[in-house]
Short mmCIF file of C-alpha atoms and ligand atoms in Angstrom, two decimals:
data_model
loop_
_atom_site.label_atom_id
_atom_site.label_comp_id
_atom_site.label_asym_id
_atom_site.label_seq_id
_atom_site.Cartn_x
_atom_site.Cartn_y
_atom_site.Cartn_z
CA MET A 1 41.20 -6.64 -16.27
CA ALA A 2 40.07 -6.70 -19.57
CA LEU A 3 37.29 -4.33 -20.39
CA LEU A 4 33.76 -6.20 -20.00
CA SER A 5 32.30 -4.82 -22.36
CA ASN A 6 33.88 -7.71 -24.54
CA PRO A 7 31.26 -10.28 -24.43
CA GLN A 8 33.69 -12.90 -24.16
CA VAL A 9 35.43 -11.17 -20.90
CA THR A 10 31.79 -11.09 -19.11
CA ALA A 11 31.08 -14.24 -20.10
CA GLU A 12 34.52 -15.96 -18.29
CA VAL A 13 33.45 -13.62 -15.51
CA LEU A 14 30.05 -14.83 -14.58
CA GLN A 15 31.21 -18.35 -15.31
CA LYS A 16 34.61 -18.06 -12.81
CA TYR A 17 31.93 -16.75 -10.42
CA GLY A 18 29.12 -19.03 -10.83
CA PHE A 19 26.62 -16.09 -11.09
CA ARG A 20 23.14 -16.77 -11.64
CA PHE A 21 20.98 -13.29 -13.08
CA GLN A 22 18.10 -12.79 -10.67
CA LYS A 23 15.47 -11.48 -12.62
CA LYS A 24 14.06 -9.88 -9.68
CA PHE A 25 16.82 -7.34 -9.69
CA GLY A 26 16.15 -6.79 -13.91
CA GLN A 27 20.09 -7.98 -14.19
CA ASN A 28 20.87 -7.11 -18.19
CA PHE A 29 24.63 -6.54 -17.95
CA LEU A 30 26.02 -4.48 -21.36
CA ILE A 31 28.21 -5.99 -23.50
CA ASP A 32 28.79 -3.05 -26.11
CA GLY A 33 31.67 -0.45 -26.19
CA HIS A 34 30.33 2.10 -28.98
CA VAL A 35 27.05 2.18 -26.12
CA LEU A 36 28.90 2.93 -23.39
CA ASP A 37 31.19 5.39 -25.38
CA LYS A 38 28.09 6.99 -26.10
CA ILE A 39 26.92 7.06 -22.16
CA VAL A 40 30.09 8.51 -21.11
CA GLU A 41 29.99 11.36 -23.58
CA ALA A 42 26.76 12.01 -23.24
CA SER A 43 27.01 12.68 -19.38
CA GLY A 44 29.77 14.91 -19.96
CA ILE A 45 31.65 13.67 -17.30
CA THR A 46 35.42 15.27 -16.38
CA LYS A 47 37.98 14.10 -13.81
CA GLU A 48 36.43 16.94 -11.73
CA ASP A 49 33.39 14.96 -11.51
CA THR A 50 31.95 12.45 -8.71
CA VAL A 51 29.34 10.32 -10.33
CA LEU A 52 26.82 8.24 -8.40
CA GLU A 53 26.16 4.78 -10.15
CA ILE A 54 23.28 2.79 -9.84
CA GLY A 55 23.26 -0.56 -9.77
CA PRO A 56 26.82 -1.62 -11.30
CA GLY A 57 26.42 -5.28 -11.75
CA ILE A 58 29.75 -6.78 -12.80
CA GLY A 59 31.08 -3.20 -12.92
CA THR A 60 30.69 -2.96 -17.00
CA MET A 61 29.83 0.18 -16.96
CA THR A 62 32.17 1.21 -13.69
CA GLN A 63 35.13 0.94 -15.49
CA TYR A 64 34.14 3.32 -18.26
CA LEU A 65 33.32 5.74 -15.10
CA ALA A 66 36.52 5.14 -13.45
CA GLU A 67 38.39 5.62 -16.31
CA ASN A 68 36.99 9.03 -17.33
CA ALA A 69 35.62 10.48 -13.71
CA GLY A 70 37.42 11.69 -10.76
CA LYS A 71 35.51 9.58 -8.87
CA VAL A 72 32.73 6.90 -8.79
CA ILE A 73 30.39 5.73 -5.72
CA ALA A 74 28.31 2.55 -7.22
CA VAL A 75 25.17 1.35 -5.69
CA GLU A 76 24.71 -2.36 -5.93
CA ILE A 77 21.57 -4.23 -4.00
CA ASP A 78 22.72 -7.72 -4.94
CA LYS A 79 25.82 -8.98 -2.23
CA ASN A 80 26.49 -11.40 -4.53
CA LEU A 81 27.93 -9.23 -6.59
CA ILE A 82 30.18 -7.70 -4.30
CA PRO A 83 32.91 -10.07 -4.76
CA ILE A 84 32.90 -10.11 -8.49
CA LEU A 85 33.36 -5.98 -8.56
CA GLU A 86 36.20 -5.89 -6.16
CA ASP A 87 37.56 -8.01 -8.83
CA THR A 88 36.91 -6.54 -11.96
CA LEU A 89 37.20 -2.56 -10.39
CA SER A 90 40.55 -4.28 -8.98
CA GLU A 91 42.69 -1.61 -11.46
CA TYR A 92 40.30 1.51 -9.82
CA ASP A 93 41.35 3.24 -6.73
CA ASN A 94 38.78 6.18 -7.46
CA VAL A 95 35.51 3.66 -7.17
CA THR A 96 33.47 3.37 -3.61
CA VAL A 97 31.27 0.28 -3.85
CA ILE A 98 28.05 0.33 -1.38
CA ASN A 99 25.89 -2.73 -1.38
CA GLY A 100 22.39 -1.26 -1.07
CA ASP A 101 19.42 -0.15 -2.49
CA ILE A 102 19.21 2.91 -3.89
CA LEU A 103 15.52 3.46 -3.01
CA LYS A 104 16.84 2.99 0.31
CA THR A 105 19.90 4.92 0.21
CA ASP A 106 20.59 9.08 1.95
CA ILE A 107 22.27 10.18 -1.59
CA GLU A 108 22.70 13.27 0.14
CA ALA A 109 25.00 12.17 2.43
CA ILE A 110 27.51 10.31 -0.80
CA ALA A 111 27.34 13.91 -1.85
CA ARG A 112 28.37 15.47 1.33
CA GLU A 113 30.98 12.44 1.95
CA HIS A 114 32.87 12.09 -1.00
CA ASN A 115 32.03 15.84 -2.93
CA ASN A 116 32.29 18.58 -0.45
CA GLY A 117 28.11 18.78 -0.65
CA ARG A 118 29.12 19.35 -4.61
CA SER A 119 26.92 18.30 -7.44
CA LEU A 120 26.53 14.90 -8.77
CA LYS A 121 26.58 13.58 -12.16
CA VAL A 122 24.26 10.03 -12.14
CA VAL A 123 25.01 7.61 -14.33
CA ALA A 124 22.91 4.01 -14.76
CA ASN A 125 21.92 1.37 -16.79
CA LEU A 126 18.98 0.98 -14.73
CA PRO A 127 16.63 -1.79 -13.16
CA TYR A 128 13.64 -1.43 -15.28
CA TYR A 129 11.45 -2.40 -12.30
CA ILE A 130 11.83 0.56 -10.30
CA THR A 131 12.69 3.42 -12.84
CA THR A 132 10.12 5.18 -11.99
CA PRO A 133 10.90 5.67 -8.19
CA ILE A 134 14.32 6.35 -8.57
CA VAL A 135 14.19 8.85 -11.02
CA MET A 136 11.59 10.82 -8.96
CA ALA A 137 13.46 10.30 -5.94
CA LEU A 138 16.86 12.09 -7.78
CA LEU A 139 14.68 14.47 -9.25
CA GLU A 140 12.89 15.27 -6.32
CA GLY A 141 15.41 14.94 -3.34
CA LYS A 142 17.82 17.19 -2.01
CA THR A 143 20.94 16.37 -3.37
CA PRO A 144 21.95 18.54 -5.72
CA ILE A 145 22.72 17.11 -9.20
CA ASP A 146 24.29 18.48 -12.81
CA ASN A 147 22.63 15.52 -14.96
CA ILE A 148 21.03 11.97 -15.09
CA THR A 149 22.06 9.98 -17.97
CA ILE A 150 20.38 6.45 -17.94
CA MET A 151 19.35 3.48 -19.73
CA VAL A 152 15.93 2.91 -19.75
CA GLN A 153 12.77 1.06 -21.46
CA LYS A 154 12.34 3.29 -24.64
CA GLU A 155 8.98 3.46 -23.97
CA VAL A 156 10.08 5.42 -20.61
CA ALA A 157 12.29 7.27 -22.43
CA ASP A 158 9.33 8.60 -24.64
CA ARG A 159 6.86 8.92 -21.72
CA MET A 160 9.48 11.23 -20.40
CA GLN A 161 9.99 13.38 -23.17
CA CYS A 162 6.68 13.91 -24.59
CA GLY A 163 3.94 16.63 -24.52
CA PRO A 164 0.11 17.30 -24.19
CA GLY A 165 -2.14 15.02 -26.30
CA THR A 166 0.38 12.04 -26.79
CA LYS A 167 -0.85 8.77 -25.52
CA ASP A 168 2.33 8.15 -23.50
CA TYR A 169 1.96 12.06 -22.16
CA GLY A 170 1.57 11.77 -18.05
CA ALA A 171 2.41 12.32 -14.41
CA LEU A 172 5.95 11.00 -15.02
CA SER A 173 6.60 13.31 -18.58
CA LEU A 174 5.39 16.64 -16.25
CA ALA A 175 7.67 15.70 -13.19
CA VAL A 176 10.66 15.23 -15.17
CA GLN A 177 9.90 18.27 -17.59
CA TYR A 178 9.21 20.58 -14.55
CA TYR A 179 12.93 19.40 -13.03
CA ALA A 180 14.90 19.07 -16.57
CA LYS A 181 15.70 19.18 -20.44
CA PRO A 182 14.96 15.70 -21.05
CA GLU A 183 16.72 14.55 -24.19
CA VAL A 184 17.34 11.18 -25.88
CA VAL A 185 21.01 10.54 -27.02
CA ALA A 186 20.98 6.76 -28.00
CA ASN A 187 18.05 3.98 -28.82
CA VAL A 188 19.48 0.58 -27.77
CA PRO A 189 18.61 -2.99 -28.99
CA PRO A 190 18.48 -5.63 -26.91
CA ASN A 191 21.77 -7.71 -28.32
CA CYS A 192 23.27 -5.00 -26.54
CA PHE A 193 22.71 -6.78 -23.42
CA MET A 194 23.56 -10.41 -21.50
CA PRO A 195 20.87 -11.93 -21.15
CA ARG A 196 18.73 -10.12 -23.35
CA PRO A 197 15.59 -8.23 -22.51
CA GLY A 198 11.96 -8.29 -24.02
CA VAL A 199 12.00 -5.01 -24.60
CA GLY A 200 13.86 -2.20 -26.41
CA SER A 201 15.84 0.57 -24.47
CA ALA A 202 17.42 4.26 -25.00
CA VAL A 203 19.72 6.56 -23.27
CA ILE A 204 18.27 10.03 -21.97
CA ARG A 205 19.93 12.74 -20.66
CA LEU A 206 18.01 14.78 -17.69
CA SER A 207 19.68 18.25 -17.47
CA LEU A 208 18.50 19.25 -14.31
CA TYR A 209 17.77 23.01 -13.81
CA PRO A 210 18.99 24.60 -11.24
CA GLU A 211 15.84 26.34 -11.17
CA SER A 212 12.51 25.14 -12.98
CA PRO A 213 11.58 27.80 -15.59
CA ILE A 214 7.96 26.71 -14.81
CA ALA A 215 6.84 29.49 -12.09
CA VAL A 216 4.04 28.20 -9.21
CA LYS A 217 3.22 29.11 -5.96
CA ASP A 218 3.11 25.57 -4.54
CA GLU A 219 5.06 22.73 -6.66
CA LYS A 220 3.73 20.00 -4.17
CA LYS A 221 -0.33 21.01 -4.68
CA MET A 222 0.54 21.63 -8.48
CA PHE A 223 2.02 17.99 -8.33
CA SER A 224 -0.92 16.85 -6.64
CA VAL A 225 -3.51 18.62 -9.15
CA ILE A 226 -1.42 16.41 -11.97
CA ARG A 227 -1.38 13.02 -9.96
CA ALA A 228 -5.30 13.63 -9.92
CA SER A 229 -5.63 14.40 -13.12
CA PHE A 230 -3.79 11.51 -14.81
CA ASN A 231 -5.16 8.82 -12.38
CA GLN A 232 -8.58 9.21 -13.63
CA ARG A 233 -7.57 9.57 -17.06
CA ARG A 234 -10.97 8.76 -19.03
CA LYS A 235 -12.70 11.36 -16.88
CA THR A 236 -13.24 15.36 -18.03
CA LEU A 237 -10.77 17.42 -15.86
CA VAL A 238 -13.58 19.12 -13.66
CA ASN A 239 -14.90 15.32 -12.93
CA GLY A 240 -11.12 13.80 -11.87
CA LEU A 241 -10.32 16.79 -9.95
CA ALA A 242 -13.53 17.33 -8.03
CA GLY A 243 -13.31 13.45 -7.37
CA GLY A 244 -9.72 13.31 -6.57
CA GLY A 245 -9.24 13.51 -2.65
CA LEU A 246 -8.08 17.33 -3.10
CA GLY A 247 -11.08 18.99 -1.79
CA LEU A 248 -11.80 20.87 -4.08
CA SER A 249 -15.82 21.06 -6.00
CA LYS A 250 -16.60 20.47 -9.32
CA GLU A 251 -17.91 24.42 -9.18
CA ALA A 252 -14.53 25.57 -8.27
CA VAL A 253 -12.55 23.70 -11.14
CA ALA A 254 -15.00 24.66 -13.59
CA ALA A 255 -14.49 27.94 -12.27
CA ALA A 256 -10.85 28.01 -12.81
CA LEU A 257 -10.70 26.38 -16.42
CA SER A 258 -12.92 29.04 -17.73
CA GLU A 259 -10.68 31.89 -15.55
CA MET A 260 -7.90 30.12 -17.81
CA GLY A 261 -10.19 30.48 -20.91
CA LEU A 262 -10.77 26.51 -21.11
CA SER A 263 -13.71 24.58 -21.68
CA GLU A 264 -15.29 22.76 -18.66
CA ASN A 265 -15.22 19.11 -20.56
CA VAL A 266 -10.99 19.56 -21.41
CA ARG A 267 -9.22 16.52 -20.25
CA GLY A 268 -5.72 16.54 -18.30
CA GLU A 269 -3.72 14.94 -21.15
CA THR A 270 -4.64 18.01 -23.24
CA LEU A 271 -3.35 20.51 -20.61
CA THR A 272 0.57 21.91 -21.14
CA LEU A 273 2.87 22.26 -17.78
CA GLU A 274 2.40 25.93 -17.75
CA GLN A 275 -1.46 25.46 -18.14
CA PHE A 276 -0.88 22.98 -14.54
CA ALA A 277 0.89 25.28 -12.83
CA ARG A 278 -1.20 28.19 -13.70
CA LEU A 279 -4.50 25.98 -12.36
CA SER A 280 -2.80 24.93 -9.41
CA ASP A 281 -1.96 28.31 -8.51
CA ILE A 282 -6.10 29.34 -9.24
CA LEU A 283 -7.12 26.69 -7.40
CA PHE A 284 -5.39 27.45 -4.24
CA ALA A 285 -5.11 30.69 -4.31
N1 SAM B 1 25.61 -1.15 -15.11
C1 SAM B 1 25.40 -2.77 -15.27
C2 SAM B 1 25.50 -3.10 -16.17
O1 SAM B 1 25.55 -2.06 -17.42
O2 SAM B 1 26.33 -3.91 -17.14
C3 SAM B 1 24.14 -3.66 -14.84
C4 SAM B 1 22.85 -2.88 -14.94
S1 SAM B 1 21.70 -3.76 -14.93
C5 SAM B 1 20.49 -3.05 -16.06
C6 SAM B 1 20.94 -3.43 -13.14
C7 SAM B 1 21.47 -3.12 -12.11
O3 SAM B 1 20.71 -2.55 -10.78
C8 SAM B 1 21.56 -4.82 -11.48
O4 SAM B 1 23.38 -5.05 -11.16
C9 SAM B 1 21.05 -4.83 -10.51
O5 SAM B 1 21.35 -5.97 -9.38
C10 SAM B 1 21.18 -3.37 -9.56
N2 SAM B 1 19.94 -3.19 -8.90
C11 SAM B 1 18.63 -3.80 -9.24
N3 SAM B 1 18.00 -3.07 -8.05
C12 SAM B 1 18.96 -2.31 -7.22
C13 SAM B 1 18.12 -1.28 -6.42
N4 SAM B 1 17.27 -1.04 -5.70
N5 SAM B 1 19.31 -0.37 -5.68
C14 SAM B 1 20.57 -0.61 -6.16
N6 SAM B 1 20.99 -1.48 -7.14
C15 SAM B 1 20.13 -2.52 -7.64
#
């Protein structure tokens, strides 16, 4: 099978199988070999690695991963794509395709069964409608992961990377930066996909820390503080947290802020991750 990164080969496969794109599954297939080379290079995969691919589509990226990795486990929700993948990946004996929803897949079991429990690398051109839940499940899950190299909506890549005081800063930025070092490795225009998405895209690599550089006593509590702060973006932190269902009084929040040398009128969007960790430690001491 010729490489599907050639748009003509993709068009022929789609026609052969009478495939209809399903918008509800966020199907935009890559048709650009340079972008695929860049993704593989950024992920740093070698023949020693087992790669988890989320949403292989017709197998365009899977072909590149199979050439470069030891093993590829690809989870695809759309059952209509399974016979196509059997065809387009028939030359590779190191690929396992699983028909299922990644949000309901036991990724730890995949690492156990296919990689003796060793760390996986995750590579994907993600379905944009569920980017955040997928990334959060990967970051918060128990599966050991080295890095996650993913195509996401450009605006979401910005959110993952930015710091306090910017308009995109929020709970996703803080969660990503607690667990990983994010780096945008490429900006990708709509004409690299079939069909073309209505938004710009970017490839971002999240290199997971073996242990977060941020010391906090209870990370769950810290994330509940972060969520409550950003749920009420327009309120001051005192009002947001006191009304955030965490059982905190205005006085307790104000006292904690004062202990940290911060004003009572401060807003959550100006706090760094270190400050959220400290605030949570004080509030729940
Ligand atoms: N990897 C292919 C490529 O780059 O050409 C396809 C990428 S396309 C943006 C996203 C893929 O994820 C589609 O094949 C879609 O069917 C699949 N998908 C959508 N939701 C999914 C889910 N919950 N679990 C697994 N796969 C999913």
